């Protein structure tokens, strides 16, 4: 895996302390440090609630960020205290803002009602209980917020957990594909899409369309050298529509969505009928993949309207 000896040891410690217990229990994972005042204030709350919920399958694990820098880096811990709920090796909720006993218990109760935690009243181990529509909506919202906030890894974990309990939920499957695309895990995203396509009713759900568009757009991803070459070719001859289009595709796939939009808008302004309106069609697909309510999309749609209608 390319890890140093110390990193391998850190991973093994984490596996024993967190991953293994989380296979059947809900682990409250607390990232802290000796010098952190808020961490010390939160610790008694976490310890008290974990003790009260022990018979429901909840345990507390603490990670000193000064001693386990590698693990903290893998979780992208930028401030402490940072607290996650872990189940089956994956973060299923961010508990950082649950600073009071009542807040923490409320989140734990919701999680225990959905997850097959050993000892919880939500269900027997490995026998998931279906979430209520309200709970499902809450977790979908949590996944979407993580995705919108740039935490694609956490979003993927949340959506993957939802698909285990709600196998026919199109929103969760679509979110998982979009999160995997953001992570650059295109092969995994294609595997999820293949499972979706094997279920005609799921594949036909409108929620899948943005995920399908995102995966299709990501398939044009190239390496940095190729992207630079396409950028140079487009800059050298603004009238070469093929060069402009190739660069716009690659730029969006590389995360340079402003450059992609600027290029496609310029193409539409120059010749909206080029290649049967390919530039406008590509821009609309980008809107679909990103989300029509996204602020960036709203802004670019205004620019497109000005180009089309003056």
Coordinates of C-alpha atoms in Angstrom, one line a residue:
X1 CA 0.0 0.0 0.0
X2 CA 3.1 2.3 0.0
X3 CA 2.9 3.0 3.8
X4 CA 5.8 3.4 6.0
X5 CA 6.3 1.0 9.0
X6 CA 5.0 3.6 11.4
X7 CA 2.0 4.3 9.2
X8 CA 1.3 0.5 9.0
X9 CA 1.5 0.3 12.8
X10 CA -0.9 3.3 13.1
X11 CA -3.4 1.6 10.8
X12 CA -3.2 -1.6 12.8
X13 CA -3.8 0.3 16.1
X14 CA -6.8 2.0 14.5
X15 CA -8.1 -1.3 13.2
X16 CA -8.1 -2.9 16.6
X17 CA -9.4 0.1 18.5
X18 CA -12.1 1.3 16.1
X19 CA -12.7 -0.8 13.0
X20 CA -13.0 -4.2 14.6
X21 CA -15.4 -3.0 17.4
X22 CA -17.4 -1.0 14.9
X23 CA -18.3 -4.2 13.0
X24 CA -21.1 -4.9 15.6
X25 CA -21.1 -1.8 17.8
X26 CA -21.5 1.9 17.2
X27 CA -18.2 3.6 18.0
X28 CA -18.0 7.3 19.1
X29 CA -14.7 8.3 17.7
X30 CA -13.2 11.4 19.5
X31 CA -10.2 13.2 18.0
X32 CA -8.6 15.2 20.8
X33 CA -5.4 16.6 22.2
X34 CA -4.0 17.3 25.7
X35 CA -3.7 21.1 24.9
X36 CA -7.3 21.4 23.6
X37 CA -9.6 23.1 26.2
X38 CA -12.8 22.4 24.3
X39 CA -11.8 18.7 24.0
X40 CA -11.4 18.5 27.8
X41 CA -14.8 20.1 28.2
X42 CA -16.5 17.7 25.8
X43 CA -14.8 14.5 27.1
X44 CA -17.0 14.1 30.3
X45 CA -20.1 14.4 28.1
X46 CA -18.9 11.8 25.7
X47 CA -17.8 9.4 28.4
X48 CA -21.1 9.8 30.4
X49 CA -23.3 9.2 27.3
X50 CA -21.2 6.3 26.1
X51 CA -21.5 4.7 29.5
X52 CA -25.3 5.1 29.6
X53 CA -25.6 3.7 26.0
X54 CA -23.2 0.8 26.6
X55 CA -26.0 -1.7 26.8
X56 CA -27.3 -0.4 23.5
X57 CA -24.0 -1.3 21.8
X58 CA -22.2 2.1 21.9
X59 CA -18.5 2.4 22.8
X60 CA -16.1 5.4 23.0
X61 CA -12.7 5.4 21.2
X62 CA -10.3 8.4 21.6
X63 CA -7.6 9.4 19.1
X64 CA -4.9 11.8 20.3
X65 CA -4.1 13.8 17.2
X66 CA -0.6 14.5 18.4
X67 CA 0.2 10.8 18.8
X68 CA -1.8 9.6 15.7
X69 CA -1.1 12.2 13.1
X70 CA -1.4 9.8 10.2
X71 CA -4.9 8.6 11.3
X72 CA -6.0 12.2 11.9
X73 CA -4.8 13.1 8.4
X74 CA -6.8 10.3 6.8
X75 CA -9.9 11.7 8.4
X76 CA -8.9 15.2 7.3
X77 CA -9.2 16.5 10.8
X78 CA -8.7 20.3 10.6
X79 CA -9.8 21.3 14.1
X80 CA -10.6 19.6 17.4
X81 CA -12.6 18.3 18.9
X82 CA -13.8 16.4 15.9
X83 CA -16.2 13.5 16.7
X84 CA -17.6 10.9 14.4
X85 CA -20.0 7.9 14.8
X86 CA -18.4 4.8 13.2
X87 CA -20.2 1.7 12.1
X88 CA -18.7 -1.2 10.2
X89 CA -15.5 0.7 9.6
X90 CA -17.2 3.8 8.1
X91 CA -18.2 7.2 9.5
X92 CA -22.0 7.3 9.5
X93 CA -22.5 10.7 11.3
X94 CA -20.6 13.8 12.3
X95 CA -21.2 14.3 16.0
X96 CA -18.9 17.3 16.4
X97 CA -21.7 19.8 16.9
X98 CA -23.5 17.6 19.4
X99 CA -21.9 19.2 22.4
X100 CA -24.7 18.6 25.0
X101 CA -26.0 15.3 26.4
X102 CA -29.4 15.8 24.9
X103 CA -28.0 16.6 21.4
X104 CA -25.7 13.6 21.5
X105 CA -28.4 11.3 22.7
X106 CA -30.8 12.5 20.0
X107 CA -28.3 11.7 17.3
X108 CA -27.4 8.3 18.8
X109 CA -31.1 7.3 19.1
X110 CA -31.6 8.1 15.4
X111 CA -28.5 6.0 14.4
X112 CA -29.4 3.1 16.7
X113 CA -32.9 3.0 15.2
X114 CA -31.5 2.4 11.8
X115 CA -28.3 0.5 12.2
X116 CA -28.0 -3.2 13.1
X117 CA -25.9 -2.5 16.2
X118 CA -25.4 -5.4 18.6
X119 CA -27.3 -4.7 21.8
X120 CA -29.4 -1.9 20.4
X121 CA -33.2 -2.0 20.6
X122 CA -33.3 -1.0 16.9
X123 CA -32.9 -4.7 15.8
X124 CA -30.8 -7.8 16.2
X125 CA -27.2 -7.8 14.9
X126 CA -27.0 -8.1 11.1
X127 CA -30.8 -7.7 10.9
X128 CA -31.3 -4.1 9.6
X129 CA -34.5 -2.4 10.5
X130 CA -35.9 -0.2 7.8
X131 CA -35.7 3.5 8.5
X132 CA -38.8 5.6 8.6
X133 CA -39.3 8.0 5.6
X134 CA -38.4 10.9 7.9
X135 CA -35.2 9.2 9.0
X136 CA -34.3 8.3 5.5
X137 CA -34.8 11.8 4.3
X138 CA -32.6 13.1 7.1
X139 CA -29.7 10.8 6.1
X140 CA -30.1 11.6 2.5
X141 CA -29.9 15.3 3.4
X142 CA -26.8 14.6 5.5
X143 CA -25.1 12.9 2.5
X144 CA -26.0 15.7 0.1
X145 CA -24.7 18.3 2.6
X146 CA -21.4 16.4 2.9
X147 CA -21.2 16.1 -0.9
X148 CA -21.9 19.8 -1.4
X149 CA -19.4 20.7 1.3
X150 CA -16.6 18.8 -0.6
X151 CA -16.4 15.8 1.8
X152 CA -17.1 13.2 -0.9
X153 CA -15.5 10.4 1.2
X154 CA -18.0 10.9 4.0
X155 CA -20.9 11.4 1.5
X156 CA -20.0 8.0 -0.1
X157 CA -20.0 6.3 3.3
X158 CA -23.4 7.7 4.2
X159 CA -25.0 6.9 0.8
X160 CA -23.5 3.4 0.8
X161 CA -25.0 2.8 4.3
X162 CA -28.4 4.0 3.1
X163 CA -28.4 1.6 0.1
X164 CA -27.9 -1.3 2.4
X165 CA -31.1 -0.5 4.3
X166 CA -33.1 0.9 1.4
X167 CA -32.0 -1.0 -1.6
X168 CA -34.5 0.6 -3.9
X169 CA -33.8 4.2 -2.9
X170 CA -32.8 6.0 -6.1
X171 CA -31.5 9.1 -4.3
X172 CA -29.0 7.1 -2.2
X173 CA -27.7 5.2 -5.3
X174 CA -27.4 8.4 -7.3
X175 CA -25.6 10.1 -4.4
X176 CA -23.2 7.2 -4.1
X177 CA -22.3 7.4 -7.8
X178 CA -21.8 11.2 -7.6
X179 CA -19.6 10.9 -4.5
X180 CA -17.5 8.2 -6.2
X181 CA -17.1 10.4 -9.2
X182 CA -15.9 13.3 -7.1
X183 CA -13.4 10.9 -5.5
X184 CA -12.1 9.9 -8.9
X185 CA -13.2 6.3 -8.2
X186 CA -14.8 5.9 -11.7
X187 CA -14.5 2.1 -11.8
X188 CA -16.5 1.8 -8.5
X189 CA -19.0 4.4 -9.8
X190 CA -19.5 2.3 -13.0
X191 CA -20.1 -0.8 -10.9
X192 CA -22.8 1.0 -8.8
X193 CA -24.3 2.2 -12.1
X194 CA -24.3 -1.3 -13.5
X195 CA -26.2 -2.5 -10.4
X196 CA -28.7 0.4 -10.9
X197 CA -29.2 -0.5 -14.6
X198 CA -29.9 -4.1 -13.6
X199 CA -33.1 -2.9 -11.9
X200 CA -35.3 -1.3 -14.5
X201 CA -37.5 0.6 -12.0
X202 CA -34.5 2.0 -10.2
X203 CA -32.7 2.9 -13.5
X204 CA -35.8 4.8 -14.7
X205 CA -36.0 7.0 -11.6
X206 CA -35.4 10.7 -12.5
X207 CA -33.0 10.9 -9.5
X208 CA -30.5 8.7 -11.4
X209 CA -30.2 11.0 -14.4
X210 CA -27.8 13.5 -12.7
X211 CA -25.6 10.7 -11.5
X212 CA -25.5 9.2 -14.9
X213 CA -24.6 12.5 -16.4
X214 CA -21.9 13.1 -13.8
X215 CA -20.3 9.7 -14.6
X216 CA -20.5 10.3 -18.4
X217 CA -18.8 13.7 -18.0
X218 CA -16.1 12.3 -15.8
X219 CA -15.3 9.7 -18.4
X220 CA -13.5 12.4 -20.4
X221 CA -11.0 13.0 -17.6
X222 CA -7.3 13.2 -18.8
X223 CA -4.0 13.5 -17.1
X224 CA -2.5 16.9 -16.4
X225 CA -0.2 16.8 -19.4
X226 CA -3.1 16.1 -21.8
X227 CA -5.2 18.8 -20.2
X228 CA -2.4 21.3 -20.6
X229 CA -2.1 20.3 -24.3
X230 CA -5.9 20.7 -24.9
X231 CA -5.9 24.1 -23.1
X232 CA -3.0 25.3 -25.3
X233 CA -4.7 24.0 -28.5
X234 CA -7.9 25.8 -27.6
X235 CA -6.1 29.1 -26.8
X236 CA -4.1 28.9 -30.0
X237 CA -7.2 28.9 -32.3
X238 CA -10.4 30.2 -30.7
X239 CA -12.2 29.5 -34.0
X240 CA -11.4 25.7 -33.9
X241 CA -14.6 24.5 -32.4
X242 CA -13.4 20.9 -32.0
X243 CA -10.5 22.1 -30.0
X244 CA -12.7 24.3 -27.8
X245 CA -15.1 21.4 -27.2
X246 CA -12.4 18.9 -26.3
X247 CA -10.9 21.3 -23.8
X248 CA -14.2 22.1 -22.2
X249 CA -15.0 18.4 -21.7
X250 CA -11.6 17.7 -20.2
X251 CA -11.7 20.9 -18.0
X252 CA -15.0 20.0 -16.4
X253 CA -13.9 16.4 -15.8
X254 CA -10.8 17.8 -14.1
X255 CA -12.8 20.0 -11.8
X256 CA -12.2 23.3 -13.7
X257 CA -15.9 24.0 -14.2
X258 CA -15.5 27.7 -14.6
X259 CA -13.1 27.2 -17.5
X260 CA -15.5 24.6 -19.0
X261 CA -18.5 26.9 -18.8
X262 CA -16.6 30.0 -20.1
X263 CA -15.4 27.9 -23.1
X264 CA -18.9 26.4 -23.9
X265 CA -20.6 29.8 -23.5
X266 CA -18.1 31.4 -25.9
X267 CA -18.8 28.6 -28.4
X268 CA -22.5 29.1 -28.2
X269 CA -22.1 32.8 -28.7
X270 CA -19.9 32.2 -31.7
X271 CA -22.1 29.5 -33.4
X272 CA -24.9 28.0 -31.4
X273 CA -25.8 25.6 -34.2
X274 CA -22.3 24.1 -34.4
X275 CA -22.4 20.3 -34.5
X276 CA -26.2 20.3 -34.0
X277 CA -26.0 22.5 -30.8
X278 CA -23.4 20.2 -29.1
X279 CA -22.0 23.0 -26.9
X280 CA -25.4 23.9 -25.5
X281 CA -26.2 20.3 -25.0
X282 CA -23.0 19.7 -23.1
X283 CA -23.6 22.7 -20.9
X284 CA -27.1 21.5 -20.1
X285 CA -25.6 18.1 -19.2
X286 CA -23.2 19.8 -16.9
X287 CA -26.2 21.6 -15.2
X288 CA -27.9 18.3 -14.8
X289 CA -24.9 16.6 -13.3
X290 CA -24.2 19.5 -10.9
X291 CA -27.8 20.1 -9.8
X292 CA -30.2 22.7 -11.1
X293 CA -30.4 24.3 -7.7
X294 CA -26.7 24.7 -7.3
X295 CA -25.7 28.4 -7.0
X296 CA -22.9 28.0 -9.6
X297 CA -25.4 26.4 -12.1
X298 CA -27.9 29.3 -11.4
X299 CA -25.3 31.8 -12.3
X300 CA -24.1 30.1 -15.4
X301 CA -27.8 29.6 -16.5
X302 CA -28.2 33.4 -16.3
X303 CA -25.2 33.8 -18.5
X304 CA -26.5 31.3 -21.0
X305 CA -29.8 33.1 -21.2
X306 CA -28.0 36.4 -21.9
X307 CA -26.1 34.7 -24.7
X308 CA -29.2 33.1 -26.2
X309 CA -31.7 36.0 -25.8
X310 CA -29.5 39.1 -25.5

